[in-house]
Amino acid sequence: MDSEVKQHSSGIYMKIVNLDIPVTADSAIVWQNETLYLLDQRVLPGTEQFIELYSAEETARAISDMVVRGAPAIGVTAAFGVVLAAREVFQKFGSKWKQHIKPLLDQLEKSRPTAINLSWAIEKMRTHIQELEDDLDPEAKLQKLAVEIHDKDIEDNRAIGNFGASLIDTESGIITHCNAGALATGGYGTALGVVRSVHAQGKLKRVYADETRPWLQGARLTAWELARDNIPVTLIADSAAACRMAAGGIDWVVVGSDRIAANGDVANKIGTYQLAIAAKYHGVKVMVAAPTSTIDMSLPNGSQIPIEKRAASELLSCGGQRMTPEGLDAWNPVFDVTPAELVDAIVTEKGVILNPDAEKMKNH
Ligand code: MRU
Protein backbone atom coordinates (compact mmCIF):
# COMPACT_ATOMS: atom_id res chain seq x y z
CA MET A 1 0.00 0.00 0.00
CA ASP A 2 1.53 3.40 -1.06
CA SER A 3 0.82 6.36 1.17
CA GLU A 4 1.39 10.09 1.39
CA VAL A 5 0.50 12.39 4.29
CA LYS A 6 -0.77 15.88 3.43
CA GLN A 7 -1.44 18.63 5.93
CA HIS A 8 -4.87 20.15 5.64
CA SER A 9 -5.29 23.93 6.06
CA SER A 10 -6.92 23.20 9.46
CA GLY A 11 -3.66 21.65 10.68
CA ILE A 12 -5.10 18.14 10.59
CA TYR A 13 -3.09 15.58 8.64
CA MET A 14 -4.86 13.41 6.12
CA LYS A 15 -3.11 10.28 4.96
CA ILE A 16 -3.71 9.46 1.30
CA VAL A 17 -3.36 5.74 0.54
CA ASN A 18 -3.78 3.47 -2.44
CA LEU A 19 -5.69 0.46 -1.14
CA ASP A 20 -5.24 -2.87 -2.84
CA ILE A 21 -8.94 -3.20 -3.60
CA PRO A 22 -10.88 -2.44 -6.79
CA VAL A 23 -12.21 1.12 -6.74
CA THR A 24 -15.97 1.11 -7.33
CA ALA A 25 -18.80 3.39 -6.26
CA ASP A 26 -19.64 0.74 -3.63
CA SER A 27 -16.22 1.17 -2.01
CA ALA A 28 -16.79 4.75 -0.86
CA ILE A 29 -16.55 3.69 2.80
CA VAL A 30 -14.20 0.84 3.70
CA TRP A 31 -13.64 -0.54 7.20
CA GLN A 32 -10.68 -2.88 6.91
CA ASN A 33 -8.16 -4.14 9.48
CA GLU A 34 -9.78 -1.98 12.15
CA THR A 35 -9.14 1.14 10.02
CA LEU A 36 -11.50 3.56 8.29
CA TYR A 37 -10.79 4.43 4.66
CA LEU A 38 -12.83 6.87 2.57
CA LEU A 39 -12.71 7.08 -1.22
CA ASP A 40 -11.82 10.75 -1.72
CA GLN A 41 -14.88 12.18 -3.50
CA ARG A 42 -13.28 15.61 -3.86
CA VAL A 43 -10.97 14.38 -6.61
CA LEU A 44 -13.06 11.77 -8.44
CA PRO A 45 -13.19 10.85 -11.25
CA GLY A 46 -9.69 12.04 -12.24
CA THR A 47 -7.94 10.59 -9.19
CA GLU A 48 -8.88 7.45 -7.30
CA GLN A 49 -7.41 7.65 -3.82
CA PHE A 50 -8.43 6.71 -0.31
CA ILE A 51 -7.96 8.75 2.86
CA GLU A 52 -7.00 6.75 5.98
CA LEU A 53 -8.58 8.03 9.19
CA TYR A 54 -7.29 7.44 12.72
CA SER A 55 -9.48 9.66 14.87
CA ALA A 56 -12.96 11.09 15.32
CA GLU A 57 -11.51 14.56 14.74
CA GLU A 58 -10.12 13.55 11.34
CA THR A 59 -13.42 11.86 10.49
CA ALA A 60 -15.38 15.03 11.33
CA ARG A 61 -12.96 17.02 9.16
CA ALA A 62 -13.31 14.54 6.29
CA ILE A 63 -17.11 14.94 6.46
CA SER A 64 -17.06 18.76 6.52
CA ASP A 65 -14.45 18.84 3.74
CA MET A 66 -16.58 16.56 1.50
CA VAL A 67 -14.12 13.67 1.29
CA VAL A 68 -17.35 11.76 1.88
CA ARG A 69 -20.74 13.33 1.19
CA GLY A 70 -24.36 12.31 0.71
CA ALA A 71 -26.67 11.94 3.71
CA PRO A 72 -26.59 8.15 4.33
CA ALA A 73 -22.84 7.94 3.60
CA ILE A 74 -22.19 10.68 6.15
CA GLY A 75 -24.23 8.73 8.72
CA VAL A 76 -22.36 5.47 8.09
CA THR A 77 -18.99 7.28 8.22
CA ALA A 78 -19.91 8.98 11.50
CA ALA A 79 -20.80 5.59 13.02
CA PHE A 80 -17.25 4.40 12.25
CA GLY A 81 -15.98 7.76 13.58
CA VAL A 82 -17.61 6.85 16.91
CA VAL A 83 -15.62 3.58 16.91
CA LEU A 84 -12.41 5.60 16.44
CA ALA A 85 -13.51 7.98 19.23
CA ALA A 86 -14.12 5.06 21.60
CA ARG A 87 -10.69 3.57 20.82
CA GLU A 88 -9.04 6.91 21.51
CA VAL A 89 -10.77 7.60 24.86
CA PHE A 90 -10.51 4.01 26.13
CA GLN A 91 -6.75 3.99 25.43
CA LYS A 92 -6.32 7.33 27.24
CA PHE A 93 -8.81 7.13 30.10
CA GLY A 94 -9.59 3.41 30.63
CA SER A 95 -12.76 2.88 32.65
CA LYS A 96 -13.53 6.63 32.58
CA TRP A 97 -13.88 6.58 28.75
CA LYS A 98 -17.59 7.41 28.72
CA GLN A 99 -16.98 10.76 30.44
CA HIS A 100 -14.60 11.78 27.66
CA ILE A 101 -16.33 10.56 24.53
CA LYS A 102 -19.13 13.16 24.47
CA PRO A 103 -17.18 16.11 22.97
CA LEU A 104 -15.91 13.84 20.20
CA LEU A 105 -19.43 12.71 19.35
CA ASP A 106 -20.64 16.33 19.43
CA GLN A 107 -17.85 17.31 17.05
CA LEU A 108 -18.82 14.53 14.64
CA GLU A 109 -22.49 15.53 14.85
CA LYS A 110 -21.72 19.15 13.98
CA SER A 111 -19.60 18.31 10.94
CA ARG A 112 -22.51 18.97 8.54
CA PRO A 113 -25.87 20.39 9.62
CA THR A 114 -28.54 19.40 7.09
CA ALA A 115 -28.32 15.61 6.74
CA ILE A 116 -30.32 14.13 9.62
CA ASN A 117 -28.77 10.70 8.94
CA LEU A 118 -25.67 12.01 10.72
CA SER A 119 -27.39 12.58 14.08
CA TRP A 120 -29.52 9.47 13.52
CA ALA A 121 -26.41 7.26 13.27
CA ILE A 122 -24.63 8.97 16.18
CA GLU A 123 -27.75 8.64 18.33
CA LYS A 124 -27.82 4.88 17.65
CA MET A 125 -24.15 4.65 18.67
CA ARG A 126 -24.77 6.83 21.79
CA THR A 127 -27.63 4.59 22.92
CA HIS A 128 -25.40 1.54 22.54
CA ILE A 129 -22.61 3.27 24.49
CA GLN A 130 -25.02 3.67 27.46
CA GLU A 131 -25.49 -0.11 27.52
CA LEU A 132 -21.75 -0.93 27.56
CA GLU A 133 -19.72 -1.57 30.69
CA ASP A 134 -17.23 1.07 31.84
CA ASP A 135 -14.23 -1.19 32.32
CA LEU A 136 -14.43 -3.31 29.16
CA ASP A 137 -12.91 -2.23 25.84
CA PRO A 138 -15.95 -0.95 23.85
CA GLU A 139 -14.37 -1.09 20.41
CA ALA A 140 -15.49 -4.52 19.16
CA LYS A 141 -19.13 -3.97 20.15
CA LEU A 142 -19.30 -0.48 18.64
CA GLN A 143 -17.59 -1.72 15.49
CA LYS A 144 -20.23 -4.45 15.18
CA LEU A 145 -23.02 -1.85 15.36
CA ALA A 146 -21.31 0.45 12.82
CA VAL A 147 -20.98 -2.47 10.39
CA GLU A 148 -24.67 -3.30 10.94
CA ILE A 149 -25.65 0.33 10.19
CA HIS A 150 -23.60 0.14 6.99
CA ASP A 151 -25.07 -3.21 5.90
CA LYS A 152 -28.63 -2.15 6.73
CA ASP A 153 -28.26 0.97 4.58
CA ILE A 154 -27.33 -1.16 1.56
CA GLU A 155 -30.26 -3.51 2.21
CA ASP A 156 -32.64 -0.52 2.54
CA ASN A 157 -31.38 0.98 -0.71
CA ARG A 158 -32.12 -2.22 -2.60
CA ALA A 159 -35.68 -2.17 -1.22
CA ILE A 160 -36.03 1.53 -2.14
CA GLY A 161 -34.77 0.69 -5.64
CA ASN A 162 -37.47 -1.93 -6.12
CA PHE A 163 -40.32 0.16 -4.67
CA GLY A 164 -39.24 3.15 -6.77
CA ALA A 165 -38.93 1.09 -9.94
CA SER A 166 -42.47 -0.24 -9.46
CA LEU A 167 -43.77 3.30 -10.12
CA ILE A 168 -41.89 3.73 -13.39
CA ASP A 169 -43.09 2.59 -16.83
CA THR A 170 -41.04 1.19 -19.69
CA GLU A 171 -38.99 3.49 -21.95
CA SER A 172 -38.78 6.11 -19.22
CA GLY A 173 -36.56 9.18 -19.23
CA ILE A 174 -35.32 10.38 -15.84
CA ILE A 175 -33.59 13.54 -14.64
CA THR A 176 -31.54 13.27 -11.45
CA HIS A 177 -29.78 15.95 -9.44
CA CYS A 178 -26.57 15.85 -7.42
CA ASN A 179 -25.31 12.35 -6.55
CA ALA A 180 -27.65 10.11 -4.59
CA GLY A 181 -25.83 6.99 -5.67
CA ALA A 182 -23.66 4.27 -4.18
CA LEU A 183 -21.07 6.95 -3.41
CA ALA A 184 -23.59 8.92 -1.33
CA THR A 185 -24.79 5.93 0.69
CA GLY A 186 -23.57 2.66 2.18
CA GLY A 187 -23.87 1.28 -1.37
CA TYR A 188 -26.31 0.89 -4.33
CA GLY A 189 -27.78 4.38 -3.82
CA THR A 190 -31.21 5.87 -3.18
CA ALA A 191 -32.20 7.86 -6.30
CA LEU A 192 -29.56 5.98 -8.31
CA GLY A 193 -30.72 2.77 -6.60
CA VAL A 194 -34.10 3.41 -8.26
CA VAL A 195 -32.30 4.13 -11.55
CA ARG A 196 -30.28 0.88 -11.19
CA SER A 197 -33.44 -1.15 -10.52
CA VAL A 198 -35.34 0.50 -13.41
CA HIS A 199 -32.38 -0.25 -15.70
CA ALA A 200 -32.14 -3.87 -14.47
CA GLN A 201 -35.83 -4.30 -15.30
CA GLY A 202 -35.21 -3.05 -18.86
CA LYS A 203 -37.41 0.03 -18.40
CA LEU A 204 -34.85 2.82 -18.57
CA LYS A 205 -34.43 4.86 -21.74
CA ARG A 206 -31.89 7.37 -20.42
CA VAL A 207 -30.89 9.32 -17.32
CA TYR A 208 -30.02 13.00 -17.56
CA ALA A 209 -27.64 14.04 -14.78
CA ASP A 210 -27.64 17.70 -13.74
CA GLU A 211 -24.05 18.84 -13.36
CA THR A 212 -24.83 20.27 -9.87
CA ARG A 213 -22.88 23.48 -9.38
CA PRO A 214 -20.67 24.24 -7.53
CA TRP A 215 -19.30 20.84 -6.40
CA LEU A 216 -20.30 19.09 -9.63
CA GLN A 217 -21.53 15.96 -7.88
CA GLY A 218 -23.64 15.20 -10.98
CA ALA A 219 -20.89 15.71 -13.54
CA ARG A 220 -18.10 14.09 -11.53
CA LEU A 221 -19.81 11.42 -9.43
CA THR A 222 -23.22 10.47 -10.88
CA ALA A 223 -21.85 10.35 -14.42
CA TRP A 224 -18.87 8.29 -13.19
CA GLU A 225 -20.85 5.69 -11.32
CA LEU A 226 -23.61 5.29 -13.93
CA ALA A 227 -21.18 5.07 -16.85
CA ARG A 228 -19.21 2.39 -14.98
CA ASP A 229 -22.41 0.33 -14.72
CA ASN A 230 -23.18 0.89 -18.42
CA ILE A 231 -26.34 2.82 -17.57
CA PRO A 232 -27.14 5.33 -20.36
CA VAL A 233 -26.42 8.78 -18.94
CA THR A 234 -26.27 12.24 -20.50
CA LEU A 235 -24.92 15.27 -18.68
CA ILE A 236 -26.89 18.53 -18.70
CA ALA A 237 -26.16 21.94 -17.18
CA ASP A 238 -28.41 22.62 -14.18
CA SER A 239 -29.98 25.46 -16.13
CA ALA A 240 -30.89 23.10 -19.02
CA ALA A 241 -33.31 20.95 -17.00
CA ALA A 242 -36.54 22.85 -17.82
CA CYS A 243 -35.55 23.03 -21.47
CA ARG A 244 -34.85 19.26 -21.45
CA MET A 245 -38.32 18.63 -20.02
CA ALA A 246 -39.90 20.85 -22.68
CA ALA A 247 -38.12 18.81 -25.37
CA GLY A 248 -40.09 15.72 -24.22
CA GLY A 249 -39.20 12.18 -23.18
CA ILE A 250 -38.77 12.95 -19.48
CA ASP A 251 -41.18 11.08 -17.23
CA TRP A 252 -39.64 11.43 -13.78
CA VAL A 253 -37.31 13.55 -11.72
CA VAL A 254 -35.75 11.15 -9.19
CA VAL A 255 -33.69 12.62 -6.34
CA GLY A 256 -32.46 11.75 -2.86
CA SER A 257 -32.85 13.81 0.30
CA ASP A 258 -30.90 15.05 3.29
CA ARG A 259 -33.91 15.54 5.54
CA ILE A 260 -37.65 15.11 5.15
CA ALA A 261 -39.94 16.99 7.56
CA ALA A 262 -43.08 15.53 9.18
CA ASN A 263 -45.33 17.05 6.49
CA GLY A 264 -43.29 15.63 3.59
CA ASP A 265 -41.30 18.80 2.75
CA VAL A 266 -37.93 17.68 1.37
CA ALA A 267 -34.47 19.20 1.82
CA ASN A 268 -32.05 18.19 -0.90
CA LYS A 269 -29.17 19.64 -2.93
CA ILE A 270 -29.65 23.26 -3.98
CA GLY A 271 -31.53 23.31 -7.27
CA THR A 272 -33.95 20.50 -6.40
CA TYR A 273 -36.71 23.03 -5.63
CA GLN A 274 -36.49 24.74 -9.02
CA LEU A 275 -36.33 21.32 -10.69
CA ALA A 276 -39.58 20.33 -8.94
CA ILE A 277 -41.26 23.60 -10.02
CA ALA A 278 -40.18 22.99 -13.63
CA ALA A 279 -41.40 19.38 -13.37
CA LYS A 280 -44.86 20.49 -12.21
CA TYR A 281 -45.16 22.89 -15.17
CA HIS A 282 -44.19 20.18 -17.65
CA GLY A 283 -46.28 17.35 -16.15
CA VAL A 284 -43.15 15.43 -15.11
CA LYS A 285 -43.46 13.48 -11.84
CA VAL A 286 -41.11 13.95 -8.87
CA MET A 287 -39.88 11.03 -6.78
CA VAL A 288 -37.81 11.42 -3.60
CA ALA A 289 -35.96 8.23 -2.68
CA ALA A 290 -34.62 8.08 0.88
CA PRO A 291 -34.40 5.67 3.81
CA THR A 292 -36.61 6.33 6.86
CA SER A 293 -33.42 7.44 8.67
CA THR A 294 -33.72 10.63 6.54
CA ILE A 295 -37.17 11.46 7.97
CA ASP A 296 -37.20 13.94 10.86
CA MET A 297 -40.63 13.72 12.46
CA SER A 298 -39.60 16.30 15.08
CA LEU A 299 -39.83 19.09 12.49
CA PRO A 300 -43.43 19.92 11.48
CA ASN A 301 -42.36 21.38 8.14
CA GLY A 302 -39.36 22.17 5.97
CA SER A 303 -38.93 25.78 7.16
CA GLN A 304 -37.26 24.43 10.32
CA ILE A 305 -34.66 22.34 8.49
CA PRO A 306 -31.17 23.81 9.05
CA ILE A 307 -29.72 24.69 5.67
CA GLU A 308 -25.94 24.53 5.35
CA LYS A 309 -24.27 27.59 3.83
CA ARG A 310 -20.77 26.94 2.56
CA ALA A 311 -17.89 29.27 1.74
CA ALA A 312 -18.40 31.83 -1.01
CA SER A 313 -15.11 30.65 -2.50
CA GLU A 314 -16.84 27.44 -3.67
CA LEU A 315 -18.94 29.56 -6.06
CA LEU A 316 -16.32 32.13 -6.95
CA SER A 317 -13.82 29.54 -8.19
CA CYS A 318 -14.00 26.49 -10.40
CA GLY A 319 -11.42 23.69 -10.21
CA GLY A 320 -9.26 25.91 -7.98
CA GLN A 321 -9.29 28.69 -10.59
CA ARG A 322 -10.85 32.05 -9.68
CA MET A 323 -13.60 32.83 -12.23
CA THR A 324 -14.94 36.09 -10.84
CA PRO A 325 -13.84 39.67 -10.13
CA GLU A 326 -11.90 40.33 -6.90
CA GLY A 327 -14.08 41.19 -3.92
CA LEU A 328 -17.32 39.75 -5.35
CA ASP A 329 -19.91 38.65 -2.81
CA ALA A 330 -21.63 35.23 -3.20
CA TRP A 331 -24.58 33.53 -1.49
CA ASN A 332 -24.00 29.80 -1.25
CA PRO A 333 -26.75 27.76 0.47
CA VAL A 334 -26.06 24.16 -0.53
CA PHE A 335 -29.53 22.72 0.08
CA ASP A 336 -33.08 23.92 -0.54
CA VAL A 337 -36.52 22.78 0.56
CA THR A 338 -39.08 21.44 -1.91
CA PRO A 339 -42.65 21.74 -0.56
CA ALA A 340 -44.47 18.41 -0.23
CA GLU A 341 -47.12 19.58 -2.72
CA LEU A 342 -44.50 19.42 -5.50
CA VAL A 343 -43.55 15.82 -4.61
CA ASP A 344 -45.50 12.96 -6.23
CA ALA A 345 -43.89 10.14 -4.25
CA ILE A 346 -41.57 9.61 -1.33
CA VAL A 347 -40.07 6.12 -1.50
CA THR A 348 -38.45 4.52 1.53
CA GLU A 349 -37.37 0.97 2.40
CA LYS A 350 -40.88 0.48 3.82
CA GLY A 351 -42.76 1.42 0.65
CA VAL A 352 -44.28 4.33 -1.24
CA ILE A 353 -46.02 7.47 0.03
CA LEU A 354 -47.97 9.01 -2.86
CA ASN A 355 -48.69 12.77 -2.65
CA PRO A 356 -47.14 13.01 0.83
CA ASP A 357 -48.73 15.00 3.65
CA ALA A 358 -48.52 15.01 7.45
CA GLU A 359 -51.11 12.26 7.90
CA LYS A 360 -49.50 9.88 5.40
CA MET A 361 -46.04 10.57 6.82
CA LYS A 362 -47.25 9.74 10.34
CA ASN A 363 -48.77 6.46 9.22
CA HIS A 364 -45.79 5.32 7.13
O1 MRU B 1 -23.54 18.25 -0.42
P1 MRU B 1 -23.75 16.79 -0.67
O2 MRU B 1 -22.99 16.26 -1.83
O3 MRU B 1 -23.54 15.98 0.60
O4 MRU B 1 -25.29 16.68 -1.03
C1 MRU B 1 -25.83 15.42 -1.28
C2 MRU B 1 -27.26 15.46 -1.66
O5 MRU B 1 -27.90 16.49 -1.69
C3 MRU B 1 -27.93 14.15 -1.92
O6 MRU B 1 -28.94 14.28 -2.88
C4 MRU B 1 -28.55 13.64 -0.62
O7 MRU B 1 -27.61 13.64 0.42
C5 MRU B 1 -29.11 12.28 -0.77
S1 MRU B 1 -27.82 11.08 -0.92
C6 MRU B 1 -28.47 9.54 -1.07
CSV table of N, CA, C and O in Angstrom, one decimal, residues 284-349:
chain,number,residue,atom,x,y,z
A,284,VAL,N,-44.1,16.5,-15.4
A,284,VAL,CA,-43.1,15.4,-15.1
A,284,VAL,C,-43.3,15.1,-13.6
A,284,VAL,O,-43.5,16.0,-12.8
A,285,LYS,N,-43.2,13.8,-13.2
A,285,LYS,CA,-43.5,13.5,-11.8
A,285,LYS,C,-42.2,13.6,-11.0
A,285,LYS,O,-41.1,13.4,-11.6
A,286,VAL,N,-42.3,13.8,-9.7
A,286,VAL,CA,-41.1,14.0,-8.9
A,286,VAL,C,-41.1,12.9,-7.8
A,286,VAL,O,-42.1,12.7,-7.1
A,287,MET,N,-40.0,12.1,-7.8
A,287,MET,CA,-39.9,11.0,-6.8
A,287,MET,C,-38.7,11.4,-5.9
A,287,MET,O,-37.6,11.7,-6.4
A,288,VAL,N,-38.9,11.2,-4.6
A,288,VAL,CA,-37.8,11.4,-3.6
A,288,VAL,C,-37.5,10.1,-3.0
A,288,VAL,O,-38.4,9.5,-2.4
A,289,ALA,N,-36.3,9.6,-3.2
A,289,ALA,CA,-36.0,8.2,-2.7
A,289,ALA,C,-35.0,8.4,-1.5
A,289,ALA,O,-33.9,9.0,-1.6
A,290,ALA,N,-35.4,7.9,-0.3
A,290,ALA,CA,-34.6,8.1,0.9
A,290,ALA,C,-35.0,7.1,1.9
A,290,ALA,O,-36.2,6.7,2.0
A,291,PRO,N,-34.0,6.6,2.7
A,291,PRO,CA,-34.4,5.7,3.8
A,291,PRO,C,-35.2,6.4,4.9
A,291,PRO,O,-35.1,7.6,5.0
A,292,THR,N,-35.9,5.7,5.8
A,292,THR,CA,-36.6,6.3,6.9
A,292,THR,C,-35.7,7.1,7.8
A,292,THR,O,-36.1,7.9,8.6
A,293,SER,N,-34.4,6.7,7.8
A,293,SER,CA,-33.4,7.4,8.7
A,293,SER,C,-33.2,8.9,8.2
A,293,SER,O,-32.7,9.7,8.9
A,294,THR,N,-33.8,9.2,7.0
A,294,THR,CA,-33.7,10.6,6.5
A,294,THR,C,-34.9,11.4,7.0
A,294,THR,O,-35.0,12.7,6.8
A,295,ILE,N,-35.9,10.8,7.6
A,295,ILE,CA,-37.2,11.5,8.0
A,295,ILE,C,-37.0,12.0,9.4
A,295,ILE,O,-36.6,11.3,10.3
A,296,ASP,N,-37.3,13.3,9.5
A,296,ASP,CA,-37.2,13.9,10.9
A,296,ASP,C,-38.6,14.4,11.3
A,296,ASP,O,-39.1,15.4,11.0
A,297,MET,N,-39.3,13.5,12.1
A,297,MET,CA,-40.6,13.7,12.5
A,297,MET,C,-40.7,14.8,13.5
A,297,MET,O,-41.8,15.2,13.9
A,298,SER,N,-39.6,15.2,14.1
A,298,SER,CA,-39.6,16.3,15.1
A,298,SER,C,-39.8,17.7,14.5
A,298,SER,O,-40.1,18.7,15.2
A,299,LEU,N,-39.6,17.8,13.1
A,299,LEU,CA,-39.8,19.1,12.5
A,299,LEU,C,-41.2,19.1,11.7
A,299,LEU,O,-41.3,18.3,10.8
A,300,PRO,N,-42.1,19.9,12.1
A,300,PRO,CA,-43.4,19.9,11.5
A,300,PRO,C,-43.4,20.2,10.0
A,300,PRO,O,-44.1,19.7,9.2
A,301,ASN,N,-42.5,21.1,9.6
A,301,ASN,CA,-42.4,21.4,8.1
A,301,ASN,C,-40.9,21.8,7.8
A,301,ASN,O,-40.1,22.0,8.7
A,302,GLY,N,-40.7,22.0,6.5
A,302,GLY,CA,-39.4,22.2,6.0
A,302,GLY,C,-38.7,23.5,6.4
A,302,GLY,O,-37.5,23.6,6.3
A,303,SER,N,-39.5,24.5,6.8
A,303,SER,CA,-38.9,25.8,7.2
A,303,SER,C,-38.0,25.7,8.4
A,303,SER,O,-37.2,26.5,8.6
A,304,GLN,N,-38.1,24.6,9.1
A,304,GLN,CA,-37.3,24.4,10.3
A,304,GLN,C,-36.0,23.6,10.0
A,304,GLN,O,-35.2,23.4,10.9
A,305,ILE,N,-35.9,23.1,8.8
A,305,ILE,CA,-34.7,22.3,8.5
A,305,ILE,C,-33.4,23.3,8.4
A,305,ILE,O,-33.5,24.3,7.7
A,306,PRO,N,-32.4,23.0,9.2
A,306,PRO,CA,-31.2,23.8,9.0
A,306,PRO,C,-30.5,23.6,7.7
A,306,PRO,O,-30.3,22.5,7.2
A,307,ILE,N,-30.3,24.7,7.0
A,307,ILE,CA,-29.7,24.7,5.7
A,307,ILE,C,-28.3,25.1,5.7
A,307,ILE,O,-28.0,26.2,6.2
A,308,GLU,N,-27.4,24.2,5.3
A,308,GLU,CA,-25.9,24.5,5.3
A,308,GLU,C,-25.6,25.6,4.3
A,308,GLU,O,-26.0,25.5,3.2
A,309,LYS,N,-24.8,26.6,4.8
A,309,LYS,CA,-24.3,27.6,3.8
A,309,LYS,C,-22.8,27.4,3.8
A,309,LYS,O,-22.1,27.3,4.9
A,310,ARG,N,-22.2,27.2,2.6
A,310,ARG,CA,-20.8,26.9,2.6
A,310,ARG,C,-20.0,28.2,2.0
A,310,ARG,O,-20.7,29.2,1.7
A,311,ALA,N,-18.7,28.1,2.1
A,311,ALA,CA,-17.9,29.3,1.7
A,311,ALA,C,-18.2,29.8,0.4
A,311,ALA,O,-18.4,29.1,-0.6
A,312,ALA,N,-18.2,31.2,0.3
A,312,ALA,CA,-18.4,31.8,-1.0
A,312,ALA,C,-17.4,31.4,-2.1
A,312,ALA,O,-17.7,31.3,-3.2
A,313,SER,N,-16.2,31.0,-1.6
A,313,SER,CA,-15.1,30.7,-2.5
A,313,SER,C,-15.5,29.5,-3.4
A,313,SER,O,-15.0,29.3,-4.5
A,314,GLU,N,-16.4,28.6,-2.9
A,314,GLU,CA,-16.8,27.4,-3.7
A,314,GLU,C,-17.6,27.9,-5.0
A,314,GLU,O,-17.5,27.2,-6.0
A,315,LEU,N,-18.2,29.0,-4.9
A,315,LEU,CA,-18.9,29.6,-6.1
A,315,LEU,C,-18.0,30.4,-6.9
A,315,LEU,O,-18.2,30.5,-8.1
A,316,LEU,N,-17.1,31.1,-6.2
A,316,LEU,CA,-16.3,32.1,-7.0
A,316,LEU,C,-15.2,31.5,-7.8
A,316,LEU,O,-14.7,32.1,-8.7
A,317,SER,N,-14.9,30.2,-7.5
A,317,SER,CA,-13.8,29.5,-8.2
A,317,SER,C,-14.4,28.3,-8.8
A,317,SER,O,-15.4,27.8,-8.4
A,318,CYS,N,-13.6,27.8,-9.8
A,318,CYS,CA,-14.0,26.5,-10.4
A,318,CYS,C,-12.7,25.7,-10.6
A,318,CYS,O,-11.8,26.2,-11.2
A,319,GLY,N,-12.6,24.5,-10.1
A,319,GLY,CA,-11.4,23.7,-10.2
A,319,GLY,C,-10.2,24.4,-9.7
A,319,GLY,O,-9.1,24.3,-10.2
A,320,GLY,N,-10.4,25.2,-8.6
A,320,GLY,CA,-9.3,25.9,-8.0
A,320,GLY,C,-8.9,27.2,-8.7
A,320,GLY,O,-8.0,27.9,-8.3
A,321,GLN,N,-9.6,27.5,-9.8
A,321,GLN,CA,-9.3,28.7,-10.6
A,321,GLN,C,-10.3,29.8,-10.3
A,321,GLN,O,-11.5,29.5,-10.4
A,322,ARG,N,-9.9,31.0,-9.9
A,322,ARG,CA,-10.8,32.1,-9.7
A,322,ARG,C,-11.5,32.5,-11.0
A,322,ARG,O,-10.9,32.7,-12.0
A,323,MET,N,-12.9,32.5,-11.0
A,323,MET,CA,-13.6,32.8,-12.2
A,323,MET,C,-14.3,34.2,-12.2
A,323,MET,O,-14.9,34.6,-13.1
A,324,THR,N,-14.1,34.9,-11.1
A,324,THR,CA,-14.9,36.1,-10.8
A,324,THR,C,-14.1,37.3,-10.4
A,324,THR,O,-12.9,37.1,-10.0
A,325,PRO,N,-14.6,38.5,-10.5
A,325,PRO,CA,-13.8,39.7,-10.1
A,325,PRO,C,-13.5,39.6,-8.7
A,325,PRO,O,-14.2,39.1,-7.8
A,326,GLU,N,-12.3,40.2,-8.3
A,326,GLU,CA,-11.9,40.3,-6.9
A,326,GLU,C,-13.0,41.0,-6.1
A,326,GLU,O,-13.7,41.9,-6.5
A,327,GLY,N,-13.2,40.5,-4.9
A,327,GLY,CA,-14.1,41.2,-3.9
A,327,GLY,C,-15.6,40.9,-4.1
A,327,GLY,O,-16.4,41.5,-3.4
A,328,LEU,N,-15.9,40.0,-5.1
A,328,LEU,CA,-17.3,39.8,-5.4
A,328,LEU,C,-17.9,39.0,-4.2
A,328,LEU,O,-17.3,38.1,-3.7
A,329,ASP,N,-19.2,39.3,-3.9
A,329,ASP,CA,-19.9,38.6,-2.8
A,329,ASP,C,-20.6,37.4,-3.5
A,329,ASP,O,-20.9,37.4,-4.6
A,330,ALA,N,-20.9,36.4,-2.7
A,330,ALA,CA,-21.6,35.2,-3.2
A,330,ALA,C,-22.5,34.6,-2.1
A,330,ALA,O,-22.1,34.6,-0.9
A,331,TRP,N,-23.7,34.2,-2.4
A,331,TRP,CA,-24.6,33.5,-1.5
A,331,TRP,C,-24.6,32.1,-1.8
A,331,TRP,O,-24.9,31.7,-3.0
A,332,ASN,N,-24.2,31.2,-0.9
A,332,ASN,CA,-24.0,29.8,-1.3
A,332,ASN,C,-24.7,28.8,-0.3
A,332,ASN,O,-24.0,28.0,0.4
A,333,PRO,N,-26.1,28.8,-0.3
A,333,PRO,CA,-26.7,27.8,0.5
A,333,PRO,C,-26.6,26.5,-0.3
A,333,PRO,O,-26.8,26.5,-1.6
A,334,VAL,N,-26.3,25.4,0.3
A,334,VAL,CA,-26.1,24.2,-0.5
A,334,VAL,C,-27.2,23.2,-0.5
A,334,VAL,O,-27.1,22.1,-1.2
A,335,PHE,N,-28.3,23.5,0.2
A,335,PHE,CA,-29.5,22.7,0.1
A,335,PHE,C,-30.7,23.7,-0.1
A,335,PHE,O,-30.6,24.8,0.3
A,336,ASP,N,-31.8,23.1,-0.6
A,336,ASP,CA,-33.1,23.9,-0.5
A,336,ASP,C,-34.2,23.0,-0.1
A,336,ASP,O,-34.0,21.8,0.0
A,337,VAL,N,-35.4,23.6,0.1
A,337,VAL,CA,-36.5,22.8,0.6
A,337,VAL,C,-37.6,22.8,-0.5
A,337,VAL,O,-38.0,23.8,-1.0
A,338,THR,N,-38.0,21.6,-0.9
A,338,THR,CA,-39.1,21.4,-1.9
A,338,THR,C,-40.4,21.1,-1.1
A,338,THR,O,-40.4,20.2,-0.4
A,339,PRO,N,-41.4,22.0,-1.3
A,339,PRO,CA,-42.6,21.7,-0.6
A,339,PRO,C,-43.3,20.4,-1.0
A,339,PRO,O,-43.2,20.0,-2.1
A,340,ALA,N,-43.9,19.7,0.0
A,340,ALA,CA,-44.5,18.4,-0.2
A,340,ALA,C,-45.4,18.4,-1.4
A,340,ALA,O,-45.5,17.4,-2.2
A,341,GLU,N,-46.1,19.6,-1.6
A,341,GLU,CA,-47.1,19.6,-2.7
A,341,GLU,C,-46.5,19.4,-4.1
A,341,GLU,O,-47.2,19.1,-5.1
A,342,LEU,N,-45.2,19.6,-4.2
A,342,LEU,CA,-44.5,19.4,-5.5
A,342,LEU,C,-43.9,18.0,-5.6
A,342,LEU,O,-43.3,17.7,-6.6
A,343,VAL,N,-44.1,17.2,-4.6
A,343,VAL,CA,-43.6,15.8,-4.6
A,343,VAL,C,-44.7,14.8,-4.9
A,343,VAL,O,-45.7,14.8,-4.2
A,344,ASP,N,-44.5,14.0,-5.9
A,344,ASP,CA,-45.5,13.0,-6.2
A,344,ASP,C,-45.3,11.7,-5.4
A,344,ASP,O,-46.3,11.0,-5.1
A,345,ALA,N,-44.1,11.4,-5.0
A,345,ALA,CA,-43.9,10.1,-4.3
A,345,ALA,C,-42.6,10.2,-3.4
A,345,ALA,O,-41.6,10.7,-3.9
A,346,ILE,N,-42.7,9.8,-2.2
A,346,ILE,CA,-41.6,9.6,-1.3
A,346,ILE,C,-41.5,8.1,-1.2
A,346,ILE,O,-42.4,7.4,-0.9
A,347,VAL,N,-40.3,7.6,-1.5
A,347,VAL,CA,-40.1,6.1,-1.5
A,347,VAL,C,-39.0,5.8,-0.5
A,347,VAL,O,-37.9,6.3,-0.5
A,348,THR,N,-39.4,5.0,0.5
A,348,THR,CA,-38.4,4.5,1.5
A,348,THR,C,-38.3,3.0,1.5
A,348,THR,O,-39.0,2.4,0.6
A,349,GLU,N,-37.5,2.4,2.4
A,349,GLU,CA,-37.4,1.0,2.4
A,349,GLU,C,-38.7,0.3,2.8
A,349,GLU,O,-38.8,-0.9,2.7
